[in-house]
Short mmCIF file of C-alpha atoms (C1' of nucleotides) in Angstrom, two decimals:
data_model
loop_
_atom_site.label_atom_id
_atom_site.label_comp_id
_atom_site.label_asym_id
_atom_site.label_seq_id
_atom_site.Cartn_x
_atom_site.Cartn_y
_atom_site.Cartn_z
CA MET A 1075 -49.60 182.35 -47.11
CA PRO A 1076 -51.48 182.48 -43.88
CA GLU A 1077 -54.66 184.40 -43.30
CA LEU A 1078 -56.80 184.59 -40.20
CA PRO A 1079 -57.72 180.86 -39.93
CA GLU A 1080 -54.12 179.73 -40.41
CA VAL A 1081 -52.77 182.23 -37.88
CA GLU A 1082 -55.54 181.26 -35.45
CA THR A 1083 -54.56 177.60 -35.83
CA VAL A 1084 -50.91 178.38 -35.13
CA VAL A 1085 -51.81 180.44 -32.06
CA ARG A 1086 -54.15 177.79 -30.63
CA GLY A 1087 -51.54 175.10 -31.10
CA LEU A 1088 -48.78 177.16 -29.58
CA ALA A 1089 -50.50 178.74 -26.58
CA ALA A 1090 -50.33 175.76 -24.25
CA ARG A 1091 -46.68 175.19 -25.09
CA VAL A 1092 -45.26 178.67 -24.60
CA VAL A 1093 -47.38 180.58 -22.08
CA GLY A 1094 -45.53 180.90 -18.78
CA GLN A 1095 -42.14 180.33 -20.35
CA GLN A 1096 -39.27 182.76 -20.44
CA ILE A 1097 -37.32 183.84 -23.52
CA VAL A 1098 -33.76 182.73 -22.90
CA ASN A 1099 -32.26 183.96 -26.17
CA VAL A 1100 -33.17 185.01 -29.71
CA ARG A 1101 -30.88 184.26 -32.63
CA PHE A 1102 -31.32 185.80 -36.06
CA PHE A 1103 -29.85 184.12 -39.10
CA SER A 1104 -31.19 186.75 -41.46
CA PRO A 1105 -31.21 190.42 -40.41
CA ARG A 1106 -34.38 190.93 -42.49
CA ALA A 1107 -36.32 188.74 -40.07
CA ALA A 1108 -36.08 191.46 -37.41
CA LEU A 1109 -37.92 194.61 -38.39
CA GLY A 1110 -35.20 196.79 -36.91
CA GLN A 1111 -31.76 195.91 -35.66
CA PRO A 1112 -31.53 192.19 -34.82
CA ASP A 1113 -29.32 192.90 -31.82
CA GLU A 1114 -31.77 195.40 -30.36
CA THR A 1115 -34.73 193.11 -30.99
CA ALA A 1116 -32.95 190.22 -29.31
CA ALA A 1117 -31.95 192.40 -26.37
CA ALA A 1118 -35.52 193.62 -25.87
CA LEU A 1119 -36.85 190.05 -25.85
CA ARG A 1120 -34.19 188.30 -23.80
CA GLY A 1121 -35.31 187.50 -20.28
CA ARG A 1122 -38.98 188.38 -20.89
CA ARG A 1123 -41.75 186.09 -19.70
CA ILE A 1124 -44.63 185.09 -22.01
CA CYS A 1125 -47.90 185.91 -20.22
CA ARG A 1126 -50.35 185.28 -23.03
CA LEU A 1127 -50.55 184.42 -26.72
CA ARG A 1128 -53.18 185.89 -29.02
CA ARG A 1129 -54.00 186.79 -32.62
CA LEU A 1130 -54.91 190.17 -34.06
CA GLY A 1131 -55.81 190.01 -37.75
CA LYS A 1132 -52.93 188.03 -39.25
CA HIS A 1133 -50.49 189.07 -36.52
CA ILE A 1134 -49.32 186.71 -33.79
CA LEU A 1135 -48.88 188.56 -30.50
CA PHE A 1136 -47.04 187.29 -27.44
CA ASP A 1137 -47.90 189.46 -24.45
CA LEU A 1138 -44.72 189.72 -22.40
CA ASP A 1139 -44.11 190.99 -18.88
CA SER A 1140 -42.81 194.03 -20.76
CA GLY A 1141 -44.14 194.87 -24.23
CA VAL A 1142 -45.21 192.53 -27.01
CA LEU A 1143 -43.44 190.07 -29.28
CA GLU A 1144 -45.06 190.33 -32.68
CA VAL A 1145 -44.66 187.71 -35.42
CA HIS A 1146 -46.03 188.15 -38.93
CA LEU A 1147 -45.75 185.15 -41.24
CA ARG A 1148 -46.55 187.11 -44.42
CA MET A 1149 -46.37 184.68 -47.37
CA THR A 1150 -44.19 181.72 -46.42
CA GLY A 1151 -43.39 182.10 -42.73
CA LYS A 1152 -43.70 179.12 -40.39
CA LEU A 1153 -43.45 179.23 -36.63
CA LEU A 1154 -42.59 175.73 -35.46
CA TRP A 1155 -42.53 174.38 -31.94
CA ASN A 1156 -39.20 172.55 -31.57
CA GLY A 1157 -39.07 172.55 -35.36
CA VAL A 1158 -36.22 171.35 -37.52
CA THR A 1159 -33.91 174.03 -38.87
CA ASN A 1160 -33.17 174.27 -42.58
CA PRO A 1161 -31.50 176.72 -44.98
CA TYR A 1162 -34.57 178.95 -44.63
CA THR A 1163 -34.43 179.22 -40.86
CA ARG A 1164 -34.38 182.98 -40.21
CA ALA A 1165 -34.57 183.06 -36.42
CA ILE A 1166 -34.76 180.85 -33.36
CA LEU A 1167 -36.42 181.82 -30.08
CA GLU A 1168 -34.97 179.76 -27.27
CA LEU A 1169 -37.42 179.39 -24.42
CA THR A 1170 -36.92 177.76 -21.05
CA GLY A 1171 -38.66 174.58 -22.17
CA GLY A 1172 -38.12 174.41 -25.91
CA ALA A 1173 -37.54 176.48 -29.02
CA LEU A 1174 -39.59 178.32 -31.61
CA VAL A 1175 -38.08 177.99 -35.05
CA PHE A 1176 -38.99 180.67 -37.59
CA ASN A 1177 -38.58 179.36 -41.13
CA ASP A 1178 -39.45 181.62 -44.05
CA THR A 1179 -38.33 180.98 -47.64
CA ARG A 1180 -39.34 184.32 -49.13
CA GLN A 1181 -38.20 186.40 -46.15
CA PHE A 1182 -41.23 188.68 -46.07
CA GLY A 1183 -42.12 187.67 -42.52
CA TYR A 1184 -40.68 189.17 -39.37
CA LEU A 1185 -40.40 188.90 -35.62
CA THR A 1186 -40.13 192.04 -33.54
CA TRP A 1187 -40.61 193.64 -30.14
CA ARG A 1188 -43.05 196.48 -29.68
CA ARG A 1189 -44.48 198.52 -26.87
CA GLY A 1190 -48.14 197.93 -27.78
CA ASP A 1191 -50.46 196.45 -30.41
CA PRO A 1192 -50.18 197.14 -34.14
CA ASN A 1193 -52.72 199.52 -35.62
CA LEU A 1194 -55.33 197.47 -37.43
CA GLY A 1195 -58.99 197.61 -38.34
CA PRO A 1196 -61.38 195.47 -36.28
CA ASP A 1197 -60.77 191.73 -36.47
CA ALA A 1198 -62.90 189.98 -39.09
CA LEU A 1199 -63.74 187.11 -36.75
CA GLY A 1200 -66.50 188.16 -34.42
CA ILE A 1201 -66.93 191.73 -35.63
CA PRO A 1202 -70.52 192.77 -34.84
CA GLU A 1203 -72.75 192.86 -37.89
CA GLU A 1204 -73.73 196.48 -37.36
CA ARG A 1205 -70.13 197.65 -37.10
CA PHE A 1206 -69.20 195.69 -40.21
CA ALA A 1207 -72.06 197.19 -42.24
CA GLU A 1208 -71.32 200.68 -40.99
CA ILE A 1209 -67.66 200.48 -42.06
CA LEU A 1210 -68.45 199.22 -45.55
CA ARG A 1211 -71.33 201.65 -46.07
CA SER A 1212 -69.03 204.57 -45.38
CA ARG A 1213 -66.34 203.60 -47.91
CA ARG A 1214 -66.14 204.54 -51.58
CA GLY A 1215 -64.11 201.65 -52.97
CA ARG A 1216 -64.76 198.23 -54.45
CA ILE A 1217 -65.64 195.49 -52.03
CA LYS A 1218 -62.70 193.14 -52.60
CA PRO A 1219 -59.87 195.65 -52.12
CA LEU A 1220 -61.67 196.99 -49.04
CA LEU A 1221 -61.93 193.55 -47.46
CA LEU A 1222 -58.23 193.00 -48.16
CA ASN A 1223 -57.26 196.31 -46.56
CA GLN A 1224 -56.07 195.43 -43.05
CA SER A 1225 -56.68 198.91 -41.71
CA VAL A 1226 -60.36 198.59 -42.66
CA ILE A 1227 -61.00 195.03 -41.42
CA SER A 1228 -58.17 192.77 -40.34
CA GLY A 1229 -57.54 189.09 -40.95
CA LEU A 1230 -58.98 188.41 -44.40
CA GLY A 1231 -56.66 187.61 -47.31
CA ASN A 1232 -57.07 186.59 -50.91
CA ILE A 1233 -58.50 183.11 -50.31
CA TYR A 1234 -61.13 183.99 -47.75
CA VAL A 1235 -62.25 187.17 -49.50
CA ASP A 1236 -62.92 185.24 -52.71
CA GLU A 1237 -64.65 182.45 -50.80
CA SER A 1238 -66.81 184.84 -48.75
CA LEU A 1239 -67.87 186.91 -51.76
CA PHE A 1240 -68.86 183.75 -53.61
CA ARG A 1241 -70.98 182.51 -50.71
CA ALA A 1242 -72.60 185.94 -50.40
CA ARG A 1243 -73.11 186.08 -54.20
CA ILE A 1244 -71.41 189.46 -54.47
CA HIS A 1245 -69.22 190.53 -57.41
CA PRO A 1246 -65.67 191.43 -56.28
CA LEU A 1247 -65.86 194.77 -58.12
CA ALA A 1248 -69.13 195.84 -56.50
CA PHE A 1249 -68.94 199.21 -54.75
CA SER A 1250 -69.36 198.52 -51.06
CA SER A 1251 -71.34 201.71 -50.42
CA LYS A 1252 -73.95 200.58 -52.95
CA LEU A 1253 -74.57 197.16 -51.41
CA SER A 1254 -77.99 196.80 -49.80
CA GLU A 1255 -78.33 196.25 -46.07
CA GLU A 1256 -79.42 192.72 -46.78
CA ARG A 1257 -76.36 191.97 -48.89
CA LEU A 1258 -74.02 193.47 -46.29
CA ARG A 1259 -75.63 191.32 -43.60
CA ARG A 1260 -75.29 188.26 -45.81
CA LEU A 1261 -71.64 189.06 -46.49
CA HIS A 1262 -70.99 189.41 -42.77
CA ARG A 1263 -72.67 186.07 -42.13
CA MET A 1264 -70.74 184.31 -44.91
CA ILE A 1265 -67.41 185.69 -43.65
CA GLN A 1266 -68.12 184.32 -40.16
CA GLU A 1267 -69.21 181.01 -41.65
CA VAL A 1268 -66.22 180.51 -43.92
CA LEU A 1269 -63.74 181.54 -41.20
CA ALA A 1270 -65.33 179.15 -38.70
CA GLU A 1271 -65.24 176.26 -41.17
CA ALA A 1272 -61.64 177.02 -42.11
CA ILE A 1273 -60.51 177.18 -38.48
CA ALA A 1274 -62.28 173.90 -37.78
CA ALA A 1275 -60.33 172.38 -40.70
CA GLY A 1276 -57.02 173.77 -39.45
CA GLY A 1277 -56.72 176.32 -42.26
CA SER A 1278 -55.87 176.00 -45.97
CA SER A 1279 -52.60 174.49 -47.17
CA ILE A 1280 -51.92 175.33 -50.81
CA SER A 1281 -48.17 174.89 -50.91
CA ASP A 1282 -46.47 176.14 -47.76
CA TYR A 1283 -48.72 176.51 -44.76
CA VAL A 1284 -48.30 174.21 -41.75
CA ASP A 1285 -49.26 174.77 -38.12
CA ALA A 1286 -46.90 175.01 -35.14
CA GLU A 1287 -46.49 171.22 -35.14
CA GLY A 1288 -45.75 171.11 -38.86
CA ARG A 1289 -49.16 169.74 -39.86
CA PRO A 1290 -51.03 171.06 -42.93
CA GLY A 1291 -54.67 172.16 -42.86
CA TRP A 1292 -57.30 170.70 -45.15
CA PHE A 1293 -59.75 173.53 -45.85
CA GLN A 1294 -58.32 173.77 -49.39
CA VAL A 1295 -60.61 170.86 -50.29
CA GLY A 1296 -63.53 173.07 -49.26
CA HIS A 1297 -62.61 175.99 -51.54
CA ARG A 1298 -65.47 176.74 -53.90
CA VAL A 1299 -63.77 179.34 -56.13
CA TYR A 1300 -60.17 179.95 -55.04
CA GLY A 1301 -57.83 178.10 -57.39
CA ARG A 1302 -60.76 176.56 -59.26
CA ASP A 1303 -60.68 178.64 -62.47
CA GLY A 1304 -62.12 176.66 -65.36
CA GLU A 1305 -63.83 174.18 -63.05
CA PRO A 1306 -67.63 174.13 -62.69
CA CYS A 1307 -69.34 176.36 -60.15
CA VAL A 1308 -70.72 174.21 -57.32
CA THR A 1309 -73.99 176.16 -57.50
CA CYS A 1310 -74.76 176.66 -61.19
CA GLY A 1311 -72.25 174.49 -63.05
CA ARG A 1312 -70.85 177.31 -65.17
CA GLY A 1313 -67.08 177.83 -65.29
CA ILE A 1314 -65.30 179.65 -62.47
CA ARG A 1315 -63.43 182.64 -63.87
CA ARG A 1316 -60.13 184.20 -62.87
CA THR A 1317 -59.50 187.91 -63.29
CA VAL A 1318 -57.37 190.51 -61.57
CA VAL A 1319 -58.88 192.92 -59.03
CA GLY A 1320 -56.66 195.31 -57.14
CA GLN A 1321 -53.58 193.53 -58.53
CA ARG A 1322 -54.68 190.25 -56.95
CA GLY A 1323 -55.78 187.08 -58.69
CA THR A 1324 -59.54 186.89 -58.23
CA HIS A 1325 -61.78 183.85 -58.57
CA PHE A 1326 -65.55 184.08 -58.95
CA CYS A 1327 -68.60 182.78 -60.75
CA GLY A 1328 -69.71 185.24 -63.43
CA TYR A 1329 -73.29 183.98 -63.16
CA CYS A 1330 -73.82 183.60 -59.40
CA GLN A 1331 -71.93 186.82 -58.66
CA ARG A 1332 -73.47 189.16 -61.26
CA ARG A 1333 -72.79 192.88 -60.96
"C1'" DA B 304 -59.73 208.44 -50.21
"C1'" DT B 305 -58.89 205.31 -53.96
"C1'" DT B 306 -56.21 203.11 -57.50
"C1'" DA B 307 -52.11 201.63 -59.94
"C1'" DC B 308 -47.51 200.37 -60.00
"C1'" DT B 309 -43.12 198.81 -58.00
"C1'" DA B 310 -40.62 196.45 -54.70
"C1'" DC B 311 -39.25 193.01 -51.21
"C1'" DC B 312 -37.57 187.38 -52.01
"C1'" DT B 313 -37.59 182.52 -53.45
"C1'" DG B 314 -39.45 178.57 -55.72
"C1'" DA B 315 -42.65 176.08 -58.80
"C1'" DC B 316 -44.33 175.48 -63.15
"C1'" DA B 317 -45.44 176.14 -68.20
"C1'" DG B 318 -43.69 176.86 -72.68
"C1'" DC B 319 -40.03 177.08 -76.02
"C1'" DT C 549 -31.37 170.61 -70.26
"C1'" DG C 550 -31.67 175.16 -69.93
"C1'" DC C 551 -33.79 179.74 -70.26
"C1'" DT C 552 -37.77 183.05 -69.79
"C1'" DG C 553 -41.87 184.53 -68.12
"C1'" DT C 554 -45.69 184.13 -64.79
"C1'" DC C 555 -47.57 183.18 -60.54
"C1'" DA C 556 -47.90 182.79 -55.29
"C1'" DG C 557 -51.71 182.76 -49.03
"C1'" DG C 558 -48.81 189.81 -47.84
"C1'" DT C 559 -47.85 194.50 -47.37
"C1'" DA C 560 -45.21 199.19 -47.79
"C1'" DG C 561 -44.02 203.16 -50.49
"C1'" DT C 562 -44.86 206.31 -54.16
"C1'" DA C 563 -47.44 208.66 -57.57
"C1'" DA C 564 -51.62 210.10 -60.10
#
DNA sequence: ATTACTACCTGACAGC
DNA sequence: TGCTGTCAGGTAGTAA
């Protein structure tokens, strides 16, 4: 579900509510929600103070007075401030002044304690243009799978890759190492643009995503290709096509994004 | 290093 | 009303 703009929205909404608070207790209702042993995770978190909240790629990181609480929402995870529990509630973090409810229907998400940050490529939001171009120039693969690979660049997912490639007029199967400097710069610019617009709109809500207060985003109305197969391209009027690239549904305009 | 395939889990939706 | 197959915003493991 959530990609960089959605995670950023959750983090911004949550920061003012949780920073400075202490974790009183952590309860797991599904053992899968803790990456390791639920008891050990709970024990490591209990009594810790939240010093800061930040985002790295699609990961939510709570800096604690000792170590880091990491939350990954994966496909259907929701982290709700004083949220209502339901049959899909997988964990509850009780803080001194409220509770964080972790609901996740598909159970791919998790909540864990770690000593330091996860190993990820540079964050897509704010990566310097030169660094971005250098990374993609040095890789052999196709552009879409590379942008989705979190150890190459972190934060982009299926929606924002398709939207960025459309705006940059680049075919998803193009080999990144063969893209001209100009096209790489344009891609970098379009990624920053689409992420900024999506964050301003509170993210995209297709079916599940809501922020920490339970509110959906509205950037889905600004999607130009994602989920628009068969509909006319906003630029040329020809039909948006859907194919599969790297085992992911891929939406693009066959005319505007020629190989 | 890159690509394909399978798996994790649940629900929605289309077609018969 | 089923039942079956496909799809979903993510990622890890394995094999070629």
